[in-house]
Amino acid sequence: MSSEYIISEPTSMDKEILQHAVQEQFKPDHILRFPDASQIHFNEVQKLRLEYKNILRIDHLWDFSSLSKLELNNNAIEKIQGLDHLINLTWLNLSFNQIEKIEGLECVQKLEVLNLSNNKISVIENMDTLENLTHFFISNNLIGQLDNVLYLRKFKNLAAFNLFGNPFLNEGDYRFFIAGYFPKLMFLDSRILDQKTRKEASIKYHYVLEKMRLEELELHQADEARQRHEAELKLHRDAFVEFLNGSYLFRTMFKDDPKAQTLHCAPGVDSLIQRFEHQMGELCTQLFERGLDEHKRRETEVKSFFSCQEKAVTDCQEKASQMLAKFNHEHKERTEELQQLSDPEVRKVKIDHCNGEINRLCKNLMTLEFQLVSEMEEKIKTFESRISDMVRHFSEIAQGTFSHCRDLEDDYYQKMQIVAAKILQTVARDARKEDLPDDVIMLFEDRDAVIDALATAHNNHLLKINDRETQLTTGISAWKEALIKGIRDEELKRNRMNISDIHRYVDNLREQLEELI
């Protein structure tokens, strides 16, 4: 660590501190990234050391999306926060700070090593998303209950953790407790758990462990069922056919109908309802299955596009690498020859030649980039056309299906009017009224109320069908627009970054050449 940047006063984690930390450890890993650490992109940094900076607050890390290892030990941090964008983080060291609560780890789901030793933490909690955790260190904290350690049983890959220096150590030899409840654990407090300890622990805690195992198995099965259900619902939403596999739409049509139950009790209505529900269910199920098939086709098209895009970018990078390797070899020879020259005129000619070669390199790299841009533009246009056709095709299928649903509703409405007319006549003549429920008689004693109830129900049913059609067609259209916009935005970002890298690399070559003058 550079002695000139040791911080003695408490400070916030700002861009200046981050920039300096990057400069201290920067190693170029891209052939176009010349070794000027002040201009490094934060999203390229994979490791960051910020220990002994007296940092109070974790902040300004949103650009470090490639970061895999973060050292923040020996600071003055009081709260775990600011890690939301570190989606590739696998190692986090927050030991020797002032942290009182485990929190803020929801987004670092790839984390494998977590060091929280020498803090003020009293409860092990809020780590549910860390399914890849293999090493956990929480020694010298304030954990008061040994049972709290059982929270860690959910981490099936856990191989080692350190617990020493916590108040629960007063509860006796906890090594047997840990060995019993964590049979796959290899190391405890930096010491290997031997077979003798494991065997004694398994005997001592056999009945308790068997009961806990069965309870955990039941919870695990329930959680798996929930995850499968959620994955299924997500697939249905992604296909824009959620809740179309069955009679859900039909039931929602009648759900808010205040007089539906009364009408359904009338003679002859029940068979109409059952037939209507069956026909609607069949139509919706057909659309549901077709929607899943179309979703699979779209997903295949999307994957194919991104595969072609990756290949085009990789091919361009390989050509650029070959071009740069050849240039760097020749440029090194030219600069070495230049350093041997003493005649000013000859040196000037040689320098002009070197500048000309640098300009030619710049032009060739730019040409390569522009060729890639043109190629990608054609690929994006073709992809957009194919996806648009798929979206249009499925939208037309959906519109046809919902049109059939409206036809069924019209047919049901007409038949209900006929049934209602017969019941009105029966009630008006006072004939066989004893066969009708009292609430049906009350409703059908008012002809206008019956007609109004049927018309209102019909309009509400059509509205539900129209709303579901609109939800599907607008949803899939918005998905297409967002997809294409995202692809174009990312391509523009990639292009601008590459052009910037080329200019920076060439500028650096020119600066180095000027130093030889």
XYZ file of C-alpha atoms in Angstrom:
517
model
C 0.000 0.000 0.000
C 1.252 3.434 -0.935
C 2.210 5.343 2.216
C 1.233 8.675 0.658
C -2.451 7.746 0.642
C -2.957 6.392 4.177
C -6.064 8.056 5.643
C -6.052 8.944 9.326
C -9.415 10.744 9.596
C -12.785 8.987 9.056
C -13.874 9.446 5.478
C -16.547 8.495 2.958
C -15.859 6.158 0.073
C -15.777 8.575 -2.871
C -14.607 8.440 -6.466
C -11.151 9.782 -5.564
C -10.482 6.969 -3.080
C -11.735 4.387 -5.563
C -9.633 5.834 -8.375
C -6.518 5.750 -6.253
C -7.192 2.167 -5.160
C -7.559 1.158 -8.808
C -4.318 2.948 -9.740
C -2.435 1.049 -7.051
C -3.351 -2.353 -8.424
C -4.242 -1.786 -12.079
C -3.020 -4.334 -14.581
C -4.215 -3.927 -18.184
C -6.153 -6.948 -19.475
C -7.311 -5.647 -22.836
C -4.998 -5.025 -25.734
C -6.592 -1.649 -26.446
C -6.412 -0.494 -22.817
C -3.089 1.232 -22.563
C -1.529 1.310 -19.095
C -2.880 4.623 -17.875
C -4.802 3.664 -14.747
C -6.409 7.090 -14.397
C -8.536 6.274 -17.422
C -9.472 2.694 -16.541
C -13.168 1.807 -16.703
C -14.438 0.845 -13.254
C -16.627 -1.862 -14.800
C -13.433 -3.718 -15.806
C -11.976 -3.932 -12.294
C -12.163 -7.431 -10.776
C -10.375 -6.896 -7.452
C -10.417 -3.896 -5.140
C -8.445 -3.360 -1.941
C -9.709 -0.643 0.382
C -8.419 -1.750 3.772
C -7.018 0.714 6.331
C -8.734 3.727 4.707
C -10.841 4.607 7.793
C -13.952 4.421 5.573
C -17.261 5.109 7.326
C -19.722 4.253 4.553
C -19.717 1.879 1.564
C -20.652 3.953 -1.468
C -19.971 4.788 -5.148
C -19.552 1.144 -6.196
C -22.331 1.101 -8.801
C -19.909 0.984 -11.753
C -17.918 -2.030 -10.450
C -20.156 -4.646 -12.061
C -17.233 -7.042 -12.785
C -15.812 -6.920 -9.262
C -15.234 -10.394 -7.810
C -13.108 -9.613 -4.724
C -13.585 -6.680 -2.335
C -11.370 -6.036 0.691
C -12.905 -3.515 3.134
C -11.374 -4.798 6.361
C -9.898 -2.541 9.043
C -12.113 0.490 8.459
C -14.849 2.251 10.450
C -17.865 0.893 8.531
C -21.054 0.703 10.627
C -23.533 -0.688 8.078
C -23.419 -3.159 5.195
C -24.841 -1.273 2.204
C -24.022 -0.060 -1.299
C -23.362 -3.555 -2.710
C -26.443 -3.821 -4.939
C -24.533 -3.595 -8.248
C -21.766 -6.066 -7.356
C -23.522 -9.008 -8.971
C -20.258 -10.886 -9.681
C -18.775 -10.567 -6.197
C -17.490 -13.882 -4.788
C -15.234 -12.610 -1.948
C -16.125 -9.949 0.621
C -13.962 -9.037 3.601
C -15.601 -6.687 6.131
C -13.642 -7.786 9.197
C -12.422 -5.300 11.823
C -15.188 -2.728 11.388
C -18.083 -1.442 13.530
C -20.929 -3.431 11.930
C -23.837 -4.355 14.230
C -26.212 -6.146 11.840
C -25.942 -8.486 8.856
C -27.917 -6.865 6.014
C -27.587 -5.494 2.482
C -26.382 -8.782 0.948
C -29.444 -9.592 -1.165
C -27.812 -8.851 -4.531
C -24.394 -10.481 -4.037
C -25.800 -13.931 -4.764
C -22.506 -15.319 -6.126
C -20.705 -14.702 -2.834
C -18.569 -17.662 -1.718
C -16.401 -16.134 1.009
C -17.766 -13.719 3.623
C -15.598 -12.411 6.460
C -17.409 -10.470 9.204
C -14.971 -11.207 12.017
C -14.212 -8.608 14.685
C -17.403 -6.569 14.462
C -20.378 -6.036 16.829
C -22.867 -8.485 15.284
C -25.254 -10.239 17.685
C -27.419 -12.290 15.279
C -26.637 -14.366 12.184
C -29.437 -13.405 9.742
C -30.419 -11.941 6.348
C -28.161 -14.211 4.280
C -30.809 -16.333 2.531
C -29.689 -15.421 -1.016
C -26.067 -16.547 -0.475
C -26.624 -20.084 -1.767
C -23.008 -20.390 -3.003
C -21.411 -19.599 0.363
C -18.476 -21.917 1.181
C -16.528 -19.963 3.850
C -18.053 -17.803 6.598
C -16.070 -16.030 9.291
C -17.816 -14.332 12.215
C -15.341 -14.771 15.054
C -15.004 -12.138 17.801
C -18.521 -10.765 17.556
C -21.472 -10.721 19.987
C -23.359 -13.896 18.982
C -25.035 -14.916 22.248
C -27.035 -18.009 21.280
C -25.392 -21.144 19.949
C -28.699 -22.190 18.351
C -28.464 -19.124 16.108
C -25.610 -20.888 14.284
C -28.165 -23.421 12.987
C -29.261 -20.706 10.551
C -26.181 -21.692 8.544
C -27.494 -25.233 7.892
C -29.301 -23.927 4.796
C -25.947 -23.377 3.046
C -25.264 -26.798 1.561
C -21.826 -25.838 0.178
C -20.467 -24.517 3.470
C -17.059 -26.080 4.119
C -15.589 -23.837 6.817
C -16.536 -21.170 9.323
C -14.956 -19.438 12.286
C -16.991 -18.789 15.428
C -14.450 -18.349 18.198
C -14.538 -15.250 20.376
C -18.360 -15.086 20.710
C -20.292 -15.136 24.041
C -21.985 -18.503 23.313
C -18.606 -20.213 23.851
C -19.540 -20.248 27.554
C -22.140 -22.948 26.747
C -19.456 -25.641 26.743
C -17.637 -27.549 24.023
C -19.538 -26.403 20.999
C -17.356 -28.391 18.583
C -19.578 -31.482 19.115
C -22.665 -29.356 18.548
C -21.264 -27.975 15.285
C -19.926 -31.355 14.123
C -23.323 -32.935 14.796
C -25.466 -30.331 13.100
C -23.026 -29.702 10.220
C -21.864 -33.175 9.125
C -20.370 -31.882 5.857
C -18.331 -29.107 7.495
C -14.587 -29.626 7.030
C -13.059 -26.819 9.123
C -14.171 -25.095 12.323
C -12.193 -22.171 13.710
C -9.380 -22.870 11.208
C -9.011 -26.433 12.506
C -10.057 -29.607 10.720
C -13.019 -31.500 12.189
C -11.633 -35.014 12.724
C -13.582 -38.229 12.258
C -13.627 -39.043 15.987
C -15.373 -35.769 16.809
C -17.844 -36.285 13.958
C -18.709 -39.813 15.090
C -19.253 -38.854 18.741
C -21.361 -35.874 17.677
C -23.548 -37.976 15.361
C -24.306 -40.391 18.219
C -24.984 -37.623 20.739
C -27.378 -35.686 18.508
C -28.851 -38.597 16.498
C -32.529 -38.255 17.466
C -32.559 -34.476 17.351
C -30.823 -34.478 13.978
C -33.242 -37.040 12.513
C -36.230 -34.935 13.568
C -34.606 -31.805 12.170
C -33.697 -33.612 8.950
C -37.317 -34.621 8.369
C -38.541 -31.104 9.116
C -35.972 -29.598 6.766
C -36.856 -32.148 4.073
C -40.516 -31.171 4.337
C -39.629 -27.482 4.122
C -37.286 -28.154 1.223
C -39.960 -30.032 -0.696
C -42.448 -27.248 -0.060
C -39.897 -24.672 -1.186
C -39.140 -26.664 -4.341
C -42.858 -26.858 -5.111
C -43.161 -23.108 -4.605
C -40.173 -22.450 -6.860
C -41.584 -24.715 -9.568
C -44.892 -22.893 -9.336
C -43.194 -19.495 -9.538
C -41.050 -20.634 -12.479
C -44.182 -21.870 -14.230
C -45.967 -18.566 -13.650
C -42.926 -16.661 -14.914
C -42.855 -18.766 -18.064
C -46.556 -18.074 -18.602
C -46.045 -14.337 -18.053
C -43.068 -14.290 -20.414
C -45.276 -15.986 -23.004
C -48.095 -13.464 -22.242
C -50.581 -16.292 -21.603
C -50.748 -16.256 -17.803
C -53.996 -17.729 -16.411
C -55.262 -18.738 -19.863
C -54.793 -22.460 -19.183
C -58.376 -23.261 -18.237
C -61.476 -21.394 -17.093
C -59.790 -18.495 -15.289
C -60.941 -15.866 -17.824
C -64.458 -17.282 -17.761
C -64.590 -17.113 -13.961
C -63.347 -13.529 -13.906
C -66.143 -12.594 -16.313
C -68.791 -13.746 -13.820
C -66.895 -12.834 -10.654
C -68.113 -9.238 -10.409
C -71.635 -9.925 -11.727
C -73.933 -9.050 -8.749
C -76.970 -10.900 -10.096
C -75.156 -13.798 -11.759
C -75.818 -16.245 -8.935
C -79.542 -15.472 -9.006
C -79.728 -15.914 -12.777
C -77.787 -19.162 -12.565
C -80.454 -20.631 -10.262
C -83.101 -20.165 -12.933
C -84.248 -23.297 -14.816
C -82.237 -24.068 -17.973
C -79.411 -21.661 -17.149
C -77.053 -24.162 -15.529
C -76.574 -26.176 -18.728
C -75.943 -22.969 -20.694
C -73.295 -21.910 -18.179
C -71.534 -25.270 -18.240
C -71.457 -25.362 -22.038
C -70.232 -21.753 -22.208
C -67.453 -22.436 -19.665
C -66.352 -25.581 -21.497
C -66.151 -23.803 -24.856
C -64.338 -20.787 -23.394
C -61.930 -23.055 -21.524
C -61.069 -24.942 -24.703
C -60.389 -21.731 -26.636
C -58.229 -20.275 -23.858
C -56.283 -23.525 -23.448
C -55.581 -23.649 -27.187
C -54.302 -20.059 -27.049
C -52.263 -20.888 -23.931
C -50.524 -23.845 -25.600
C -49.940 -21.898 -28.799
C -48.538 -19.039 -26.745
C -45.970 -21.311 -25.085
C -44.927 -22.652 -28.491
C -44.555 -19.133 -29.886
C -42.578 -18.072 -26.824
C -40.163 -20.953 -27.433
C -39.746 -19.827 -31.045
C -39.026 -16.247 -29.971
C -36.530 -17.404 -27.343
C -34.708 -19.512 -29.937
C -34.545 -16.509 -32.272
C -33.213 -14.260 -29.508
C -30.522 -16.770 -28.498
C -29.511 -17.200 -32.126
C -29.136 -13.440 -32.555
C -26.981 -12.996 -29.459
C -24.829 -15.943 -30.508
C -24.244 -14.362 -33.937
C -23.572 -10.999 -32.305
C -20.980 -12.507 -29.953
C -19.247 -14.263 -32.842
C -19.098 -11.055 -34.914
C -17.606 -9.083 -31.996
C -15.115 -11.862 -31.203
C -13.990 -12.083 -34.833
C -13.476 -8.321 -34.917
C -11.484 -8.401 -31.668
C -9.249 -11.171 -33.031
C -8.524 -9.173 -36.183
C -7.780 -6.090 -34.072
C -5.464 -8.132 -31.842
C -3.529 -9.453 -34.829
C -3.291 -5.958 -36.285
C -2.027 -4.548 -32.988
C 0.446 -7.359 -32.398
C 1.988 -6.761 -35.820
C 2.047 -2.994 -35.313
C 3.566 -3.204 -31.803
C 6.367 -5.443 -33.029
C 7.219 -3.103 -35.909
C 6.718 0.030 -33.798
C 9.160 -1.266 -31.190
C 11.803 -1.771 -33.864
C 11.182 1.717 -35.270
C 11.452 3.416 -31.874
C 14.617 1.481 -31.001
C 16.133 2.547 -34.311
C 15.016 6.123 -33.666
C 16.794 6.184 -30.315
C 20.042 5.266 -32.061
C 19.854 8.186 -34.523
C 21.710 11.434 -33.832
C 21.201 13.389 -37.086
C 18.229 15.793 -36.492
C 17.051 15.630 -40.109
C 17.129 11.844 -40.203
C 15.363 11.719 -36.816
C 12.641 14.047 -38.102
C 12.038 11.851 -41.134
C 11.905 8.775 -38.904
C 9.497 10.444 -36.470
C 7.223 11.523 -39.343
C 7.270 7.934 -40.566
C 6.351 6.655 -37.086
C 3.480 9.147 -36.860
C 2.296 8.048 -40.274
C 2.246 4.416 -39.152
C 0.326 5.397 -36.015
C -2.221 7.246 -38.161
C -2.505 4.237 -40.434
C -3.102 1.985 -37.409
C -5.828 4.322 -36.195
C -7.478 4.324 -39.615
C -7.328 0.526 -39.887
C -8.779 0.009 -36.407
C -11.542 2.516 -37.142
C -12.303 0.800 -40.456
C -12.538 -2.526 -38.653
C -14.899 -1.021 -36.092
C -17.092 0.622 -38.725
C -17.290 -2.688 -40.609
C -18.499 -4.335 -37.411
C -21.050 -1.558 -36.879
C -22.407 -2.055 -40.407
C -22.531 -5.808 -39.959
C -24.330 -5.478 -36.634
C -26.818 -2.985 -38.071
C -27.782 -5.499 -40.754
C -28.069 -8.292 -38.190
C -30.235 -6.119 -35.929
C -32.514 -5.141 -38.830
C -32.951 -8.783 -39.851
C -33.552 -9.811 -36.261
C -36.072 -7.019 -35.707
C -37.951 -8.031 -38.860
C -38.125 -11.694 -37.801
C -39.185 -10.906 -34.234
C -41.791 -8.410 -35.500
C -43.246 -11.094 -37.764
C -43.436 -13.532 -34.861
C -45.095 -10.973 -32.591
C -47.547 -9.972 -35.307
C -48.392 -13.596 -36.049
C -49.108 -14.456 -32.412
C -51.070 -11.226 -31.896
C -53.302 -12.149 -34.844
C -53.837 -15.649 -33.400
C -54.745 -14.123 -30.029
C -57.112 -11.598 -31.613
C -58.822 -14.417 -33.509
C -59.210 -16.422 -30.293
C -60.673 -13.515 -28.349
C -63.011 -12.788 -31.261
C -64.325 -16.365 -30.906
C -64.730 -15.731 -27.169
C -66.858 -12.678 -27.932
C -68.954 -14.776 -30.346
C -69.539 -17.317 -27.577
C -70.554 -14.510 -25.216
C -72.993 -13.142 -27.821
C -74.488 -16.605 -28.296
C -74.778 -17.081 -24.531
C -76.444 -13.676 -24.168
C -79.009 -14.448 -26.860
C -79.883 -17.800 -25.301
C -80.123 -16.221 -21.861
C -82.606 -13.706 -23.284
C -84.757 -16.580 -24.574
C -84.595 -18.391 -21.209
C -85.367 -15.162 -19.367
C -88.388 -14.478 -21.600
C -89.850 -17.901 -20.765
C -89.334 -17.394 -17.042
C -90.892 -13.920 -17.235
C -93.958 -15.451 -18.869
C -94.120 -18.151 -16.179
C -93.908 -15.598 -13.386
C -96.406 -13.284 -15.079
C -98.972 -16.113 -15.435
C -98.310 -17.260 -11.889
C -97.824 -20.729 -13.348
C -95.525 -23.212 -11.594
C -93.928 -20.448 -9.526
C -93.429 -22.980 -6.762
C -90.681 -24.560 -8.923
C -88.630 -21.356 -8.803
C -86.393 -20.146 -5.940
C -87.694 -17.085 -4.091
C -84.802 -14.811 -5.198
C -85.410 -15.790 -8.839
C -89.126 -14.956 -8.484
C -88.262 -11.584 -6.917
C -85.851 -10.755 -9.753
C -88.189 -11.892 -12.546
C -91.169 -9.986 -11.191
C -89.468 -6.883 -12.606
C -89.067 -7.306 -16.373
C -86.884 -4.192 -16.779
C -84.571 -5.337 -13.983
C -84.043 -8.698 -15.710
C -83.347 -7.113 -19.093
C -80.980 -4.609 -17.469
C -79.177 -7.360 -15.497
C -78.626 -9.414 -18.649
C -77.406 -6.420 -20.667
C -75.076 -5.261 -17.880
C -73.629 -8.764 -17.489
C -73.138 -9.043 -21.266
C -71.266 -5.727 -21.437
C -69.117 -6.648 -18.444
C -68.250 -10.009 -19.987
C -67.200 -8.381 -23.263
C -65.142 -5.831 -21.322
C -63.226 -8.612 -19.528
C -62.485 -10.336 -22.837
C -61.377 -7.064 -24.458
C -59.161 -6.174 -21.492
C -57.394 -9.549 -21.622
C -56.878 -9.193 -25.364
C -55.423 -5.706 -24.899
C -53.173 -6.931 -22.086
C -51.731 -9.650 -24.323
C -51.246 -7.623 -27.508
C -49.842 -4.508 -25.822
C -47.623 -6.622 -23.558
C -45.954 -8.563 -26.353
C -45.571 -5.400 -28.440
C -43.917 -3.561 -25.532
C -41.598 -6.553 -24.998
C -40.475 -6.401 -28.626
C -39.858 -2.650 -28.496
C -37.879 -2.909 -25.249
C -35.820 -5.813 -26.610
C -34.809 -4.016 -29.810
C -34.117 -0.756 -27.972
C -31.928 -2.573 -25.443
C -29.942 -4.268 -28.222
C -29.410 -0.996 -30.080
C -28.437 0.844 -26.892
C -25.879 -1.829 -25.965
C -24.445 -1.834 -29.479
C -24.101 1.964 -29.395
C -22.417 1.763 -25.993
C -19.990 -0.904 -27.246
C -19.169 1.135 -30.355
C -18.518 4.339 -28.403
C -16.307 2.531 -25.916
C -14.244 0.914 -28.653
C -13.792 4.196 -30.505
C -12.775 5.854 -27.249
C -10.268 3.045 -26.570
C -8.765 3.389 -30.047
C -8.298 7.145 -29.672
C -6.812 6.783 -26.202
C -4.426 4.074 -27.347
C -3.295 6.093 -30.365
C -2.927 9.270 -28.277
C -0.746 7.375 -25.842
C 1.477 6.148 -28.700
C 1.890 9.720 -29.931
C 2.746 10.975 -26.443
C 5.390 8.263 -26.077
C 6.821 9.227 -29.455
C 6.987 12.902 -28.474
C 9.021 11.957 -25.406
C 11.705 10.614 -27.755
C 12.031 13.927 -29.594
